[in-house]
Every structure is written in structure tokens, then in C-alpha cells.
PDB file of C-alpha atoms and ligand atoms in Angstrom:
ATOM      1  CA  MET A   1      19.801 -48.743 -78.688  1.00 67.00           C
ATOM      2  CA  THR A   2      22.719 -47.287 -76.368  1.00 90.00           C
ATOM      3  CA  HIS A   3      22.328 -45.655 -73.193  1.00 98.00           C
ATOM      4  CA  LYS A   4      22.329 -42.199 -72.478  1.00 98.00           C
ATOM      5  CA  ILE A   5      24.499 -40.116 -70.048  1.00 98.00           C
ATOM      6  CA  ALA A   6      23.298 -37.076 -68.023  1.00 99.00           C
ATOM      7  CA  PRO A   7      25.844 -35.273 -66.659  1.00 98.00           C
ATOM      8  CA  SER A   8      24.530 -33.948 -62.918  1.00 98.00           C
ATOM      9  CA  ILE A   9      24.946 -30.800 -63.109  1.00 98.00           C
ATOM     10  CA  LEU A  10      24.967 -30.227 -59.306  1.00 98.00           C
ATOM     11  CA  ALA A  11      28.858 -31.012 -59.710  1.00 98.00           C
ATOM     12  CA  ALA A  12      29.441 -28.638 -61.729  1.00 98.00           C
ATOM     13  CA  ASP A  13      32.052 -25.534 -60.958  1.00 98.00           C
ATOM     14  CA  PHE A  14      29.559 -23.081 -60.078  1.00 97.00           C
ATOM     15  CA  GLY A  15      32.457 -20.113 -61.047  1.00 97.00           C
ATOM     16  CA  ASN A  16      32.160 -21.604 -64.593  1.00 98.00           C
ATOM     17  CA  LEU A  17      28.844 -22.488 -65.098  1.00 98.00           C
ATOM     18  CA  SER A  18      28.916 -21.395 -68.606  1.00 98.00           C
ATOM     19  CA  SER A  19      32.421 -23.080 -69.226  1.00 98.00           C
ATOM     20  CA  GLU A  20      31.060 -26.188 -68.003  1.00 98.00           C
ATOM     21  CA  CYS A  21      27.857 -26.538 -69.462  1.00 98.00           C
ATOM     22  CA  LYS A  22      29.710 -25.462 -72.914  1.00 98.00           C
ATOM     23  CA  MET A  23      31.831 -28.984 -71.887  1.00 98.00           C
ATOM     24  CA  VAL A  24      28.948 -30.837 -71.512  1.00 98.00           C
ATOM     25  CA  ASN A  25      27.656 -29.507 -74.877  1.00 98.00           C
ATOM     26  CA  GLN A  26      31.016 -30.545 -76.734  1.00 98.00           C
ATOM     27  CA  SER A  27      30.277 -34.738 -74.456  1.00 98.00           C
ATOM     28  CA  ASP A  28      29.174 -37.505 -76.123  1.00 98.00           C
ATOM     29  CA  ALA A  29      26.417 -36.679 -73.306  1.00 98.00           C
ATOM     30  CA  ASP A  30      22.795 -37.021 -74.187  1.00 98.00           C
ATOM     31  CA  TRP A  31      21.719 -34.197 -71.908  1.00 98.00           C
ATOM     32  CA  PHE A  32      21.783 -32.306 -69.032  1.00 98.00           C
ATOM     33  CA  HIS A  33      20.973 -33.175 -65.428  1.00 99.00           C
ATOM     34  CA  ILE A  34      19.355 -30.544 -63.380  1.00 98.00           C
ATOM     35  CA  ASP A  35      18.773 -31.182 -59.711  1.00 98.00           C
ATOM     36  CA  VAL A  36      16.264 -28.743 -57.619  1.00 98.00           C
ATOM     37  CA  MET A  37      16.467 -29.672 -53.925  1.00 98.00           C
ATOM     38  CA  ASP A  38      14.100 -27.414 -51.348  1.00 98.00           C
ATOM     39  CA  GLY A  39      15.769 -28.153 -48.155  1.00 98.00           C
ATOM     40  CA  VAL A  40      12.153 -30.016 -47.298  1.00 98.00           C
ATOM     41  CA  PHE A  41      11.661 -33.406 -48.913  1.00 98.00           C
ATOM     42  CA  VAL A  42      15.868 -33.274 -48.739  1.00 98.00           C
ATOM     43  CA  PRO A  43      18.222 -31.994 -46.426  1.00 98.00           C
ATOM     44  CA  ASN A  44      20.119 -29.919 -48.403  1.00 98.00           C
ATOM     45  CA  ILE A  45      19.365 -26.861 -51.183  1.00 98.00           C
ATOM     46  CA  SER A  46      20.615 -26.603 -54.403  1.00 98.00           C
ATOM     47  CA  PHE A  47      19.671 -23.624 -56.801  1.00 98.00           C
ATOM     48  CA  GLY A  48      16.601 -21.956 -58.502  1.00 97.00           C
ATOM     49  CA  MET A  49      15.152 -20.459 -61.351  1.00 98.00           C
ATOM     50  CA  PRO A  50      17.116 -18.142 -61.938  1.00 97.00           C
ATOM     51  CA  VAL A  51      20.162 -20.551 -62.339  1.00 98.00           C
ATOM     52  CA  ILE A  52      17.981 -23.000 -65.192  1.00 98.00           C
ATOM     53  CA  HIS A  53      18.104 -20.055 -66.568  1.00 98.00           C
ATOM     54  CA  ALA A  54      21.510 -19.450 -66.345  1.00 98.00           C
ATOM     55  CA  ILE A  55      22.075 -23.121 -67.944  1.00 98.00           C
ATOM     56  CA  ASN A  56      18.951 -23.038 -70.908  1.00 98.00           C
ATOM     57  CA  LYS A  57      20.912 -20.194 -72.185  1.00 98.00           C
ATOM     58  CA  ILE A  58      24.140 -22.906 -72.913  1.00 98.00           C
ATOM     59  CA  ALA A  59      22.544 -25.109 -73.170  1.00 98.00           C
ATOM     60  CA  GLN A  60      22.457 -27.109 -76.514  1.00 98.00           C
ATOM     61  CA  LYS A  61      20.976 -30.669 -74.771  1.00 98.00           C
ATOM     62  CA  THR A  62      17.163 -31.942 -73.965  1.00 98.00           C
ATOM     63  CA  MET A  63      17.639 -29.925 -70.220  1.00 98.00           C
ATOM     64  CA  ASP A  64      15.958 -33.500 -67.869  1.00 99.00           C
ATOM     65  CA  VAL A  65      14.455 -31.362 -64.686  1.00 99.00           C
ATOM     66  CA  HIS A  66      15.068 -33.773 -61.445  1.00 99.00           C
ATOM     67  CA  LEU A  67      12.347 -32.102 -58.350  1.00 98.00           C
ATOM     68  CA  MET A  68      13.247 -33.193 -54.917  1.00 98.00           C
ATOM     69  CA  ILE A  69      11.027 -30.720 -54.035  1.00 98.00           C
ATOM     70  CA  ILE A  70       7.246 -30.925 -51.696  1.00 98.00           C
ATOM     71  CA  GLU A  71       4.295 -29.076 -53.604  1.00 97.00           C
ATOM     72  CA  PRO A  72       5.670 -29.944 -57.093  1.00 98.00           C
ATOM     73  CA  ASP A  73       2.124 -28.865 -58.649  1.00 97.00           C
ATOM     74  CA  LYS A  74       3.053 -25.469 -57.648  1.00 97.00           C
ATOM     75  CA  TYR A  75       5.921 -24.981 -60.158  1.00 98.00           C
ATOM     76  CA  ILE A  76       4.774 -27.116 -63.356  1.00 98.00           C
ATOM     77  CA  SER A  77       4.392 -23.762 -65.639  1.00 98.00           C
ATOM     78  CA  ASN A  78       7.602 -22.209 -64.386  1.00 98.00           C
ATOM     79  CA  PHE A  79       9.592 -25.081 -65.412  1.00 98.00           C
ATOM     80  CA  LYS A  80       8.282 -25.448 -69.049  1.00 98.00           C
ATOM     81  CA  LYS A  81       8.993 -21.355 -68.954  1.00 98.00           C
ATOM     82  CA  LEU A  82      13.118 -22.259 -68.067  1.00 98.00           C
ATOM     83  CA  GLY A  83      13.091 -24.205 -70.144  1.00 98.00           C
ATOM     84  CA  ALA A  84      13.089 -27.702 -69.289  1.00 98.00           C
ATOM     85  CA  ASP A  85      11.926 -31.002 -71.784  1.00 98.00           C
ATOM     86  CA  ILE A  86      11.362 -33.457 -69.341  1.00 98.00           C
ATOM     87  CA  LEU A  87      10.177 -33.025 -65.364  1.00 98.00           C
ATOM     88  CA  THR A  88      10.478 -35.360 -62.756  1.00 99.00           C
ATOM     89  CA  ILE A  89       8.721 -34.911 -59.638  1.00 98.00           C
ATOM     90  CA  HIS A  90       9.377 -37.261 -56.861  1.00 98.00           C
ATOM     91  CA  LEU A  91       7.045 -40.509 -55.774  1.00 98.00           C
ATOM     92  CA  GLU A  92       7.337 -39.804 -51.844  1.00 98.00           C
ATOM     93  CA  ALA A  93       6.536 -35.618 -52.384  1.00 98.00           C
ATOM     94  CA  CYS A  94       3.348 -35.540 -53.782  1.00 96.00           C
ATOM     95  CA  ASN A  95       0.015 -36.901 -52.756  1.00 95.00           C
ATOM     96  CA  HIS A  96      -1.825 -37.274 -56.816  1.00 97.00           C
ATOM     97  CA  ILE A  97       0.564 -38.031 -58.763  1.00 97.00           C
ATOM     98  CA  ASN A  98      -1.110 -39.150 -61.427  1.00 98.00           C
ATOM     99  CA  ARG A  99      -2.713 -35.730 -61.679  1.00 98.00           C
ATOM    100  CA  THR A 100       0.476 -33.818 -61.348  1.00 98.00           C
ATOM    101  CA  ILE A 101       2.090 -35.998 -64.139  1.00 98.00           C
ATOM    102  CA  HIS A 102      -0.891 -35.534 -66.181  1.00 98.00           C
ATOM    103  CA  LYS A 103      -0.009 -31.659 -66.150  1.00 98.00           C
ATOM    104  CA  ILE A 104       3.170 -31.930 -66.434  1.00 98.00           C
ATOM    105  CA  LYS A 105       2.621 -33.421 -70.350  1.00 98.00           C
ATOM    106  CA  GLU A 106      -0.704 -31.293 -70.310  1.00 98.00           C
ATOM    107  CA  GLU A 107       2.123 -28.291 -70.527  1.00 98.00           C
ATOM    108  CA  GLY A 108       4.175 -30.435 -73.177  1.00 98.00           C
ATOM    109  CA  MET A 109       6.832 -31.370 -71.503  1.00 98.00           C
ATOM    110  CA  ARG A 110       8.040 -35.885 -70.990  1.00 98.00           C
ATOM    111  CA  SER A 111       6.934 -36.993 -67.294  1.00 98.00           C
ATOM    112  CA  GLY A 112       9.412 -38.609 -65.126  1.00 98.00           C
ATOM    113  CA  ILE A 113       8.605 -40.165 -61.790  1.00 98.00           C
ATOM    114  CA  ALA A 114      11.341 -40.648 -58.906  1.00 98.00           C
ATOM    115  CA  ILE A 115      11.433 -43.200 -56.866  1.00 98.00           C
ATOM    116  CA  ASN A 116      13.583 -43.193 -53.478  1.00 98.00           C
ATOM    117  CA  PRO A 117      16.002 -46.283 -52.647  1.00 98.00           C
ATOM    118  CA  HIS A 118      13.282 -47.570 -50.271  1.00 98.00           C
ATOM    119  CA  THR A 119      10.603 -46.794 -52.574  1.00 98.00           C
ATOM    120  CA  PRO A 120       8.975 -50.878 -53.596  1.00 98.00           C
ATOM    121  CA  ILE A 121       8.881 -50.830 -58.082  1.00 98.00           C
ATOM    122  CA  SER A 122       5.253 -52.029 -56.841  1.00 98.00           C
ATOM    123  CA  SER A 123       4.296 -48.940 -56.004  1.00 98.00           C
ATOM    124  CA  LEU A 124       4.796 -47.119 -60.076  1.00 98.00           C
ATOM    125  CA  ASN A 125       2.080 -50.919 -60.460  1.00 98.00           C
ATOM    126  CA  ASP A 126      -1.157 -47.935 -61.344  1.00 98.00           C
ATOM    127  CA  ILE A 127       1.281 -44.849 -63.186  1.00 98.00           C
ATOM    128  CA  ILE A 128       4.075 -46.527 -65.010  1.00 98.00           C
ATOM    129  CA  ASN A 129       1.826 -46.884 -68.313  1.00 98.00           C
ATOM    130  CA  ASP A 130       1.069 -42.402 -67.388  1.00 98.00           C
ATOM    131  CA  VAL A 131       5.162 -41.902 -67.500  1.00 98.00           C
ATOM    132  CA  ASP A 132       7.977 -40.772 -69.543  1.00 98.00           C
ATOM    133  CA  LEU A 133      10.421 -41.769 -67.481  1.00 98.00           C
ATOM    134  CA  VAL A 134      11.410 -43.365 -63.998  1.00 99.00           C
ATOM    135  CA  CYS A 135      14.248 -42.207 -61.894  1.00 99.00           C
ATOM    136  CA  LEU A 136      15.088 -45.223 -59.764  1.00 99.00           C
ATOM    137  CA  MET A 137      17.462 -43.292 -57.029  1.00 99.00           C
ATOM    138  CA  SER A 138      20.786 -44.896 -56.181  1.00 98.00           C
ATOM    139  CA  VAL A 139      21.374 -43.571 -53.036  1.00 98.00           C
ATOM    140  CA  ASN A 140      19.553 -41.209 -50.926  1.00 98.00           C
ATOM    141  CA  PRO A 141      18.552 -38.044 -52.375  1.00 98.00           C
ATOM    142  CA  GLY A 142      20.085 -34.107 -51.476  1.00 98.00           C
ATOM    143  CA  PHE A 143      23.501 -34.503 -52.165  1.00 98.00           C
ATOM    144  CA  GLY A 144      25.981 -35.752 -55.151  1.00 98.00           C
ATOM    145  CA  GLY A 145      28.583 -37.796 -54.311  1.00 97.00           C
ATOM    146  CA  GLN A 146      27.189 -40.100 -52.480  1.00 98.00           C
ATOM    147  CA  ILE A 147      28.205 -44.082 -52.728  1.00 98.00           C
ATOM    148  CA  PHE A 148      26.078 -46.262 -55.077  1.00 98.00           C
ATOM    149  CA  ILE A 149      23.360 -48.729 -54.171  1.00 98.00           C
ATOM    150  CA  GLU A 150      24.151 -52.081 -54.308  1.00 98.00           C
ATOM    151  CA  ASN A 151      20.555 -53.414 -54.442  1.00 98.00           C
ATOM    152  CA  THR A 152      19.561 -50.646 -57.493  1.00 98.00           C
ATOM    153  CA  TYR A 153      20.327 -53.610 -59.619  1.00 98.00           C
ATOM    154  CA  ASN A 154      17.292 -56.085 -58.322  1.00 98.00           C
ATOM    155  CA  LYS A 155      15.143 -52.962 -58.446  1.00 98.00           C
ATOM    156  CA  ILE A 156      16.158 -52.298 -62.275  1.00 98.00           C
ATOM    157  CA  ILE A 157      15.414 -56.246 -63.618  1.00 98.00           C
ATOM    158  CA  ASP A 158      12.051 -55.620 -61.150  1.00 98.00           C
ATOM    159  CA  LEU A 159      10.755 -51.821 -63.372  1.00 98.00           C
ATOM    160  CA  LYS A 160      12.002 -53.623 -66.481  1.00 98.00           C
ATOM    161  CA  LYS A 161       9.838 -56.379 -66.063  1.00 98.00           C
ATOM    162  CA  LEU A 162       6.854 -53.942 -64.732  1.00 98.00           C
ATOM    163  CA  ILE A 163       7.665 -52.196 -67.503  1.00 98.00           C
ATOM    164  CA  GLU A 164       7.104 -54.708 -70.399  1.00 98.00           C
ATOM    165  CA  GLN A 165       4.413 -56.860 -68.176  1.00 98.00           C
ATOM    166  CA  LYS A 166       2.283 -52.896 -68.877  1.00 98.00           C
ATOM    167  CA  ASN A 167       4.086 -52.708 -72.210  1.00 98.00           C
ATOM    168  CA  SER A 168       4.985 -48.586 -71.052  1.00 98.00           C
ATOM    169  CA  LYS A 169       6.974 -46.541 -73.208  1.00 97.00           C
ATOM    170  CA  ALA A 170       8.935 -45.295 -70.378  1.00 98.00           C
ATOM    171  CA  GLU A 171      13.189 -45.093 -69.839  1.00 98.00           C
ATOM    172  CA  ILE A 172      14.569 -45.887 -66.847  1.00 99.00           C
ATOM    173  CA  GLN A 173      16.840 -43.819 -65.621  1.00 99.00           C
ATOM    174  CA  ILE A 174      20.159 -44.447 -62.753  1.00 99.00           C
ATOM    175  CA  ASP A 175      20.978 -41.250 -60.267  1.00 99.00           C
ATOM    176  CA  GLY A 176      22.956 -41.216 -58.042  1.00 98.00           C
ATOM    177  CA  GLY A 177      26.879 -42.762 -57.808  1.00 98.00           C
ATOM    178  CA  VAL A 178      27.170 -43.825 -61.231  1.00 98.00           C
ATOM    179  CA  ASN A 179      30.653 -44.391 -62.093  1.00 98.00           C
ATOM    180  CA  THR A 180      32.903 -46.443 -64.809  1.00 98.00           C
ATOM    181  CA  SER A 181      32.860 -49.842 -62.470  1.00 98.00           C
ATOM    182  CA  ASN A 182      28.442 -49.681 -61.733  1.00 98.00           C
ATOM    183  CA  ALA A 183      27.392 -48.173 -65.827  1.00 98.00           C
ATOM    184  CA  ARG A 184      27.664 -51.564 -67.507  1.00 98.00           C
ATOM    185  CA  LYS A 185      25.955 -53.359 -65.132  1.00 98.00           C
ATOM    186  CA  LEU A 186      23.469 -50.989 -64.852  1.00 98.00           C
ATOM    187  CA  VAL A 187      23.043 -50.844 -68.153  1.00 98.00           C
ATOM    188  CA  ASP A 188      22.906 -54.693 -69.067  1.00 98.00           C
ATOM    189  CA  CYS A 189      20.571 -54.760 -66.525  1.00 98.00           C
ATOM    190  CA  GLY A 190      18.081 -52.465 -68.197  1.00 98.00           C
ATOM    191  CA  ALA A 191      18.726 -48.416 -67.394  1.00 98.00           C
ATOM    192  CA  ASP A 192      18.463 -46.825 -70.064  1.00 98.00           C
ATOM    193  CA  ILE A 193      19.720 -42.906 -69.075  1.00 99.00           C
ATOM    194  CA  LEU A 194      22.690 -43.148 -66.497  1.00 98.00           C
ATOM    195  CA  VAL A 195      22.908 -39.566 -63.995  1.00 99.00           C
ATOM    196  CA  ALA A 196      27.075 -38.863 -63.249  1.00 98.00           C
ATOM    197  CA  GLY A 197      27.953 -36.071 -61.051  1.00 98.00           C
ATOM    198  CA  SER A 198      31.190 -36.012 -59.590  1.00 98.00           C
ATOM    199  CA  PHE A 199      32.364 -39.119 -61.598  1.00 98.00           C
ATOM    200  CA  VAL A 200      32.356 -36.622 -64.642  1.00 98.00           C
ATOM    201  CA  PHE A 201      32.704 -32.869 -63.306  1.00 98.00           C
ATOM    202  CA  LYS A 202      35.437 -33.745 -60.075  1.00 98.00           C
ATOM    203  CA  SER A 203      37.559 -35.757 -62.411  1.00 98.00           C
ATOM    204  CA  ASP A 204      40.781 -34.653 -64.176  1.00 98.00           C
ATOM    205  CA  ASN A 205      39.153 -34.565 -67.608  1.00 98.00           C
ATOM    206  CA  PRO A 206      35.076 -35.032 -67.837  1.00 98.00           C
ATOM    207  CA  ILE A 207      34.697 -34.875 -71.303  1.00 98.00           C
ATOM    208  CA  GLU A 208      36.603 -38.152 -71.763  1.00 98.00           C
ATOM    209  CA  THR A 209      34.630 -39.916 -68.605  1.00 98.00           C
ATOM    210  CA  ILE A 210      31.348 -38.827 -70.621  1.00 98.00           C
ATOM    211  CA  SER A 211      32.337 -41.127 -73.814  1.00 98.00           C
ATOM    212  CA  ASN A 212      33.954 -43.297 -70.929  1.00 98.00           C
ATOM    213  CA  LEU A 213      30.527 -43.796 -69.868  1.00 98.00           C
ATOM    214  CA  LYS A 214      29.072 -43.697 -72.936  1.00 98.00           C
ATOM    215  CA  ASN A 215      31.154 -46.540 -74.328  1.00 97.00           C
ATOM    216  CA  ILE A 216      31.381 -49.584 -71.710  1.00 94.00           C
TER     217      ILE A 216
HETATM  218  C1  DX5 B 301      20.943 -36.452 -55.985  1.00 70.62           C
HETATM  219  C2  DX5 B 301      20.691 -35.894 -57.234  1.00 70.62           C
HETATM  220  C3  DX5 B 301      21.419 -36.583 -58.120  1.00 70.62           C
HETATM  221  C4  DX5 B 301      23.432 -36.234 -57.735  1.00 70.62           C
HETATM  222  C5  DX5 B 301      23.860 -37.038 -58.356  1.00 70.62           C
HETATM  223  O1  DX5 B 301      20.198 -36.291 -54.725  1.00 70.62           O
HETATM  224  O2  DX5 B 301      19.914 -36.500 -57.590  1.00 70.62           O
HETATM  225  O3  DX5 B 301      21.162 -36.156 -59.925  1.00 70.62           O
HETATM  226  O4  DX5 B 301      23.625 -34.487 -58.190  1.00 70.62           O
HETATM  227  O5  DX5 B 301      25.019 -36.912 -58.564  1.00 70.62           O
HETATM  228  P1  DX5 B 301      26.367 -38.406 -57.834  1.00 70.62           P
HETATM  229  O6  DX5 B 301      27.165 -38.344 -59.829  1.00 70.62           O
HETATM  230  O7  DX5 B 301      27.428 -37.592 -57.357  1.00 70.62           O
HETATM  231  O8  DX5 B 301      26.048 -38.934 -57.308  1.00 70.62           O
HETATM  232 ZN1   ZN B 302      19.230 -35.744 -59.892  1.00 70.62          ZN
END
């Protein structure tokens, strides 16, 4: 099975959000990646519910919502109503991760868990069979356009081993600093979904850039 591409809307031109979303619809992209930041869990604020509502009206592909917020439990049903198909929360932001993951599933969404670059793969041992997706942050979350952290390759290999050992169905997503120079190696190590923000939206031809990431 080939890998999926999820352009991160954080890097889009918000003055032309509708045409940016239409571009993603027309491209080889598989998912919309939507970053929600609260200024507490990460040192930045992105956008909130009205913007996601606007994206959902145009998006014709899977809505993959990445929450970089504390206390995500408070908003799980809101994100379902806003059209999220996949809801990813951060391990580091939750006290009762098992409960949060199951709430997401009960709402009828696929559940994802994201971990920061310094969080070990072993911290997923007892949750890997409950999640549909693991998002490995390959930059420190909070901003687009950062440099890819090379240690991510080792983490993918370790995560892949854990998934196989435990017979988990979780897919591996890589988020941050993805481009055509590292995409091949990421997929070879075991990545299933590549998120790419600036590399897509700041390029001269985003449709072609998405195809290039898809056809590496
Ligand atoms: C970072 C976000 C990423 C970001 C990726 O906190 O979670 O999804 O938008 O952007 P690039 O691809 O520019 O690193
Ligand atoms: Zn993200």
C-alpha cells in the first residue's frame, strides 16, 4: 500500500482559504491536516472552530485534526460536529489518555495519538492497541516551517516494531519538516502518512509538489 499525503492547512494562505482547500481537493493529497493550537500546550495559537467549519464546507477528503491543546476532552464532540474524521490528541497533554482515546472512538471518529520528539516510543506500549494512528512529531510542535529532526527515522523503526509485536492496526504519521528530500526514507522506515505544510503551500506549484511527495 502506498503512503498518504496530508497537506497541513496551517501553511495555507488564509486570505484565500477556499481556493487553497479546492487545490487540495483537486490534488493527489489524501487528507486535510488541520492543526489546532491553544497557546498553552504549544507557544502559538493557530485557528479555531469557525475556521474548521469553513474548511469542512469545502473539503472533499478526510479531515485529520491534530489538537495541540490541553484538556482536549472538553471539545471532542465539538470536533465531531465540525467534521473531523480523525482526531489526534497529544500524549503529553492528557492525564487519562485511555479515556480520551475511547471518547474519540465513541463519537465515531478515528483516534490518533501524537508524541513530541523527546517522548519515547515505549510510552505507547499500553495504548498502541487502542489507537488508529500515531503521529510522530518530527519538529517541536507549534510552528510550521521548522527543520526536520533526524532522530525521527529511528523512532519510526522502533514504532513499527512495537506495532508488529503488539499486532496493532495503528498507522504511522510523520508531522513536521517533511519534503521530497526526506519523504522516501520516511516511507522506507515505515511511515504511512506524511504531513507537509510549508513545503506544499509555499511552493510555486502546490499541486505538483503534492504529486511529487506522493510519487517519491
Ligand atoms: C506543527 C504542526 C505541523 C505543521 C507542519 O506543530 O503540527 O502540522 O503544520 O508544517 P511544516 O510541514 O511546514 O513543518
Ligand atoms: Zn500537525
